[in-house]
Amino acid sequence: MNDLSDPDDGRPTDAIPDTGVERRSSNRYRAICRIARVTRANDDGLWLVRNISDGGLQLAADVPMSVGEMVEIALSEKVKVNGRIVWARDGRCGVAFEDKMDAAATLKALAAEQQAEGYRALRLPIDAEAILVLRDGSLPIDLVNISQQGAGYVCDTVLKPGSELDLVLPGEEQRCRALVRWSRGKRGGLWFTQPFDRAVLESIVRLSEVDVRKGEIGGADCSASLPSVSTDAGGHTAASARKLH
């Protein structure tokens, strides 16, 4: 059995111990809760890393995958590898690296990086419309990046850092609670109070296919709920339209 074969033949794996990494046959390691940003020809997404070896890794995501597809895998913003999909089935795939790596040393470095000050979660570039639901109305925004922990946006209205709001993504009826972390001009950053569901971020193309301003949120017509917004001298928001219910 080589490092990229499907060891479980489609069945769930055994429980993974709390040691963080388990050495397996053929110099293969199982990584716990390791997420990678996978970049393909026309898409980006956050996929789950099931195991990794010096020569490749196994990924899981509920998106179409093709054997022979070239991918760039970012295990962090500093650690990136290129490879090719050599098998794909049941929402999983095996990727062979173009150049071998020291998997044990890489996992150790990733663990240290994650504990370091200033560490940032993997972000996905995105060009999609979304809605910010505020206490006194709602605002259309353009998302420019997103991760499980937060998002960057562009908005015509200046929002005060610390403001509480709900972010509604394209096609997603569930709202994500967030705080405005920073705001400079039309740009701003959100921090999610709870980590965002990784499965929603498996494909930016899929996420961006639905324009939330033309869809529905919780049964409410968004296009009829967008407020006319202005700000006073203190930067406070005034909304003059119906709120989203």
PDB file of C-alpha atoms in Angstrom, residues 77-215:
ATOM      1  CA  GLU A  77       0.195  31.198   4.907  1.00  0.00           C
ATOM      2  CA  LYS A  78       3.891  30.239   5.112  1.00  0.00           C
ATOM      3  CA  VAL A  79       3.754  26.536   4.202  1.00  0.00           C
ATOM      4  CA  LYS A  80       2.509  25.787   0.677  1.00  0.00           C
ATOM      5  CA  VAL A  81       2.996  22.748  -1.552  1.00  0.00           C
ATOM      6  CA  ASN A  82       1.983  21.879  -5.109  1.00  0.00           C
ATOM      7  CA  GLY A  83       0.640  18.526  -6.182  1.00  0.00           C
ATOM      8  CA  ARG A  84      -1.640  16.470  -8.390  1.00  0.00           C
ATOM      9  CA  ILE A  85      -4.820  14.533  -7.507  1.00  0.00           C
ATOM     10  CA  VAL A  86      -4.083  10.839  -8.111  1.00  0.00           C
ATOM     11  CA  TRP A  87      -7.385   9.376  -6.887  1.00  0.00           C
ATOM     12  CA  ALA A  88     -10.790  10.746  -5.883  1.00  0.00           C
ATOM     13  CA  ARG A  89     -13.856   9.053  -4.373  1.00  0.00           C
ATOM     14  CA  ASP A  90     -16.653   9.676  -1.874  1.00  0.00           C
ATOM     15  CA  GLY A  91     -15.646  13.249  -1.120  1.00  0.00           C
ATOM     16  CA  ARG A  92     -11.980  12.406  -0.579  1.00  0.00           C
ATOM     17  CA  CYS A  93      -8.870  12.526  -2.707  1.00  0.00           C
ATOM     18  CA  GLY A  94      -5.177  11.671  -2.627  1.00  0.00           C
ATOM     19  CA  VAL A  95      -2.651  14.281  -3.696  1.00  0.00           C
ATOM     20  CA  ALA A  96       0.924  13.468  -4.730  1.00  0.00           C
ATOM     21  CA  PHE A  97       3.383  16.293  -4.029  1.00  0.00           C
ATOM     22  CA  GLU A  98       5.563  17.605  -6.840  1.00  0.00           C
ATOM     23  CA  ASP A  99       8.464  17.656  -4.373  1.00  0.00           C
ATOM     24  CA  LYS A 100       8.709  15.478  -1.277  1.00  0.00           C
ATOM     25  CA  MET A 101       8.679  17.075   2.157  1.00  0.00           C
ATOM     26  CA  ASP A 102       9.570  16.114   5.730  1.00  0.00           C
ATOM     27  CA  ALA A 103       6.040  15.571   7.022  1.00  0.00           C
ATOM     28  CA  ALA A 104       7.031  15.206  10.689  1.00  0.00           C
ATOM     29  CA  ALA A 105       9.085  18.410  10.678  1.00  0.00           C
ATOM     30  CA  THR A 106       6.356  20.256   8.778  1.00  0.00           C
ATOM     31  CA  LEU A 107       3.652  19.284  11.268  1.00  0.00           C
ATOM     32  CA  LYS A 108       5.892  20.351  14.140  1.00  0.00           C
ATOM     33  CA  ALA A 109       6.539  23.719  12.482  1.00  0.00           C
ATOM     34  CA  LEU A 110       2.832  24.215  11.798  1.00  0.00           C
ATOM     35  CA  ALA A 111       1.983  23.554  15.447  1.00  0.00           C
ATOM     36  CA  ALA A 112       4.560  26.119  16.586  1.00  0.00           C
ATOM     37  CA  GLU A 113       3.349  28.653  14.025  1.00  0.00           C
ATOM     38  CA  GLN A 114      -0.227  28.295  15.223  1.00  0.00           C
ATOM     39  CA  GLN A 115       0.827  29.102  18.792  1.00  0.00           C
ATOM     40  CA  ALA A 116       2.894  32.135  17.800  1.00  0.00           C
ATOM     41  CA  GLU A 117       1.712  35.689  18.383  1.00  0.00           C
ATOM     42  CA  GLY A 118       0.045  37.239  15.363  1.00  0.00           C
ATOM     43  CA  TYR A 119      -0.991  33.926  13.809  1.00  0.00           C
ATOM     44  CA  ARG A 120      -3.772  34.339  11.248  1.00  0.00           C
ATOM     45  CA  ALA A 121      -6.148  31.657  10.089  1.00  0.00           C
ATOM     46  CA  LEU A 122      -6.136  30.705   6.416  1.00  0.00           C
ATOM     47  CA  ARG A 123      -8.236  33.152   4.419  1.00  0.00           C
ATOM     48  CA  LEU A 124      -9.975  32.703   1.106  1.00  0.00           C
ATOM     49  CA  PRO A 125     -10.074  35.470  -1.504  1.00  0.00           C
ATOM     50  CA  ILE A 126     -13.662  36.150  -2.471  1.00  0.00           C
ATOM     51  CA  ASP A 127     -15.636  38.616  -4.569  1.00  0.00           C
ATOM     52  CA  ALA A 128     -19.214  38.246  -3.356  1.00  0.00           C
ATOM     53  CA  GLU A 129     -22.082  40.349  -2.127  1.00  0.00           C
ATOM     54  CA  ALA A 130     -23.346  39.859   1.424  1.00  0.00           C
ATOM     55  CA  ILE A 131     -25.546  41.555   4.007  1.00  0.00           C
ATOM     56  CA  LEU A 132     -24.688  43.011   7.405  1.00  0.00           C
ATOM     57  CA  VAL A 133     -27.731  42.996   9.678  1.00  0.00           C
ATOM     58  CA  LEU A 134     -27.467  45.752  12.285  1.00  0.00           C
ATOM     59  CA  ARG A 135     -29.676  46.706  15.194  1.00  0.00           C
ATOM     60  CA  ASP A 136     -31.279  49.512  13.188  1.00  0.00           C
ATOM     61  CA  GLY A 137     -31.234  48.115   9.661  1.00  0.00           C
ATOM     62  CA  SER A 138     -29.114  46.247   7.150  1.00  0.00           C
ATOM     63  CA  LEU A 139     -26.242  47.110   4.826  1.00  0.00           C
ATOM     64  CA  PRO A 140     -25.022  45.608   1.553  1.00  0.00           C
ATOM     65  CA  ILE A 141     -21.299  44.851   1.525  1.00  0.00           C
ATOM     66  CA  ASP A 142     -18.730  43.310  -0.792  1.00  0.00           C
ATOM     67  CA  LEU A 143     -16.695  40.531   0.799  1.00  0.00           C
ATOM     68  CA  VAL A 144     -13.020  40.488  -0.197  1.00  0.00           C
ATOM     69  CA  ASN A 145     -11.792  37.598   1.965  1.00  0.00           C
ATOM     70  CA  ILE A 146     -13.155  35.144   4.512  1.00  0.00           C
ATOM     71  CA  SER A 147     -11.906  32.547   6.985  1.00  0.00           C
ATOM     72  CA  GLN A 148     -13.466  30.489   9.750  1.00  0.00           C
ATOM     73  CA  GLN A 149     -12.603  33.285  12.189  1.00  0.00           C
ATOM     74  CA  GLY A 150     -13.491  36.426  10.276  1.00  0.00           C
ATOM     75  CA  ALA A 151     -13.899  38.314   7.018  1.00  0.00           C
ATOM     76  CA  GLY A 152     -12.751  41.433   5.221  1.00  0.00           C
ATOM     77  CA  TYR A 153     -15.254  43.673   3.481  1.00  0.00           C
ATOM     78  CA  VAL A 154     -15.846  46.889   1.558  1.00  0.00           C
ATOM     79  CA  CYS A 155     -18.831  49.047   2.542  1.00  0.00           C
ATOM     80  CA  ASP A 156     -19.915  52.590   1.712  1.00  0.00           C
ATOM     81  CA  THR A 157     -20.832  53.117   5.375  1.00  0.00           C
ATOM     82  CA  VAL A 158     -18.163  53.475   8.051  1.00  0.00           C
ATOM     83  CA  LEU A 159     -18.890  51.059  10.889  1.00  0.00           C
ATOM     84  CA  LYS A 160     -17.617  51.633  14.409  1.00  0.00           C
ATOM     85  CA  PRO A 161     -15.161  49.000  15.710  1.00  0.00           C
ATOM     86  CA  GLY A 162     -16.833  46.852  18.335  1.00  0.00           C
ATOM     87  CA  SER A 163     -20.262  47.062  16.685  1.00  0.00           C
ATOM     88  CA  GLU A 164     -22.254  43.828  16.930  1.00  0.00           C
ATOM     89  CA  LEU A 165     -23.981  42.543  13.805  1.00  0.00           C
ATOM     90  CA  ASP A 166     -24.995  39.474  11.826  1.00  0.00           C
ATOM     91  CA  LEU A 167     -23.316  38.523   8.554  1.00  0.00           C
ATOM     92  CA  VAL A 168     -25.490  36.798   5.968  1.00  0.00           C
ATOM     93  CA  LEU A 169     -23.542  35.116   3.161  1.00  0.00           C
ATOM     94  CA  PRO A 170     -24.858  34.399  -0.345  1.00  0.00           C
ATOM     95  CA  GLY A 171     -27.447  31.637  -0.233  1.00  0.00           C
ATOM     96  CA  GLU A 172     -27.065  31.117   3.519  1.00  0.00           C
ATOM     97  CA  GLU A 173     -30.203  31.547   5.610  1.00  0.00           C
ATOM     98  CA  GLN A 174     -28.272  31.141   8.860  1.00  0.00           C
ATOM     99  CA  ARG A 175     -26.771  34.336  10.196  1.00  0.00           C
ATOM    100  CA  CYS A 176     -23.241  34.482  11.563  1.00  0.00           C
ATOM    101  CA  ARG A 177     -22.762  36.666  14.645  1.00  0.00           C
ATOM    102  CA  ALA A 178     -19.778  38.989  14.337  1.00  0.00           C
ATOM    103  CA  LEU A 179     -18.044  42.084  15.679  1.00  0.00           C
ATOM    104  CA  VAL A 180     -16.448  44.862  13.653  1.00  0.00           C
ATOM    105  CA  ARG A 181     -12.767  44.408  14.503  1.00  0.00           C
ATOM    106  CA  TRP A 182     -11.404  47.341  12.540  1.00  0.00           C
ATOM    107  CA  SER A 183     -12.605  49.958  10.058  1.00  0.00           C
ATOM    108  CA  ARG A 184     -10.604  52.308   7.815  1.00  0.00           C
ATOM    109  CA  GLY A 185     -12.449  54.230   5.143  1.00  0.00           C
ATOM    110  CA  LYS A 186     -14.600  51.831   3.146  1.00  0.00           C
ATOM    111  CA  ARG A 187     -12.579  48.796   4.256  1.00  0.00           C
ATOM    112  CA  GLY A 188     -13.247  46.820   7.408  1.00  0.00           C
ATOM    113  CA  GLY A 189     -12.710  43.513   9.153  1.00  0.00           C
ATOM    114  CA  LEU A 190     -15.120  41.247  11.015  1.00  0.00           C
ATOM    115  CA  TRP A 191     -14.408  38.773  13.810  1.00  0.00           C
ATOM    116  CA  PHE A 192     -16.855  35.881  14.156  1.00  0.00           C
ATOM    117  CA  THR A 193     -17.950  35.140  17.722  1.00  0.00           C
ATOM    118  CA  GLN A 194     -18.033  31.429  16.794  1.00  0.00           C
ATOM    119  CA  PRO A 195     -15.856  29.701  14.167  1.00  0.00           C
ATOM    120  CA  PHE A 196     -17.644  29.578  10.820  1.00  0.00           C
ATOM    121  CA  ASP A 197     -18.643  26.189   9.431  1.00  0.00           C
ATOM    122  CA  ARG A 198     -15.740  24.995   7.271  1.00  0.00           C
ATOM    123  CA  ALA A 199     -18.088  23.026   4.986  1.00  0.00           C
ATOM    124  CA  VAL A 200     -19.614  26.290   3.744  1.00  0.00           C
ATOM    125  CA  LEU A 201     -16.132  27.448   2.720  1.00  0.00           C
ATOM    126  CA  GLU A 202     -15.136  24.347   0.742  1.00  0.00           C
ATOM    127  CA  SER A 203     -15.760  26.164  -2.550  1.00  0.00           C
ATOM    128  CA  ILE A 204     -15.694  29.913  -3.124  1.00  0.00           C
ATOM    129  CA  VAL A 205     -17.316  29.389  -6.534  1.00  0.00           C
ATOM    130  CA  ARG A 206     -20.227  27.576  -4.914  1.00  0.00           C
ATOM    131  CA  LEU A 207     -20.530  30.221  -2.210  1.00  0.00           C
ATOM    132  CA  SER A 208     -20.521  33.067  -4.724  1.00  0.00           C
ATOM    133  CA  GLU A 209     -23.074  31.554  -7.114  1.00  0.00           C
ATOM    134  CA  VAL A 210     -26.056  33.043  -5.244  1.00  0.00           C
ATOM    135  CA  ASP A 211     -26.440  36.800  -4.962  1.00  0.00           C
ATOM    136  CA  VAL A 212     -27.812  37.303  -1.462  1.00  0.00           C
ATOM    137  CA  ARG A 213     -29.338  40.660  -2.408  1.00  0.00           C
ATOM    138  CA  LYS A 214     -31.560  38.914  -4.938  1.00  0.00           C
ATOM    139  CA  GLY A 215     -32.346  35.910  -2.762  1.00  0.00           C
TER     140      GLY A 215
END
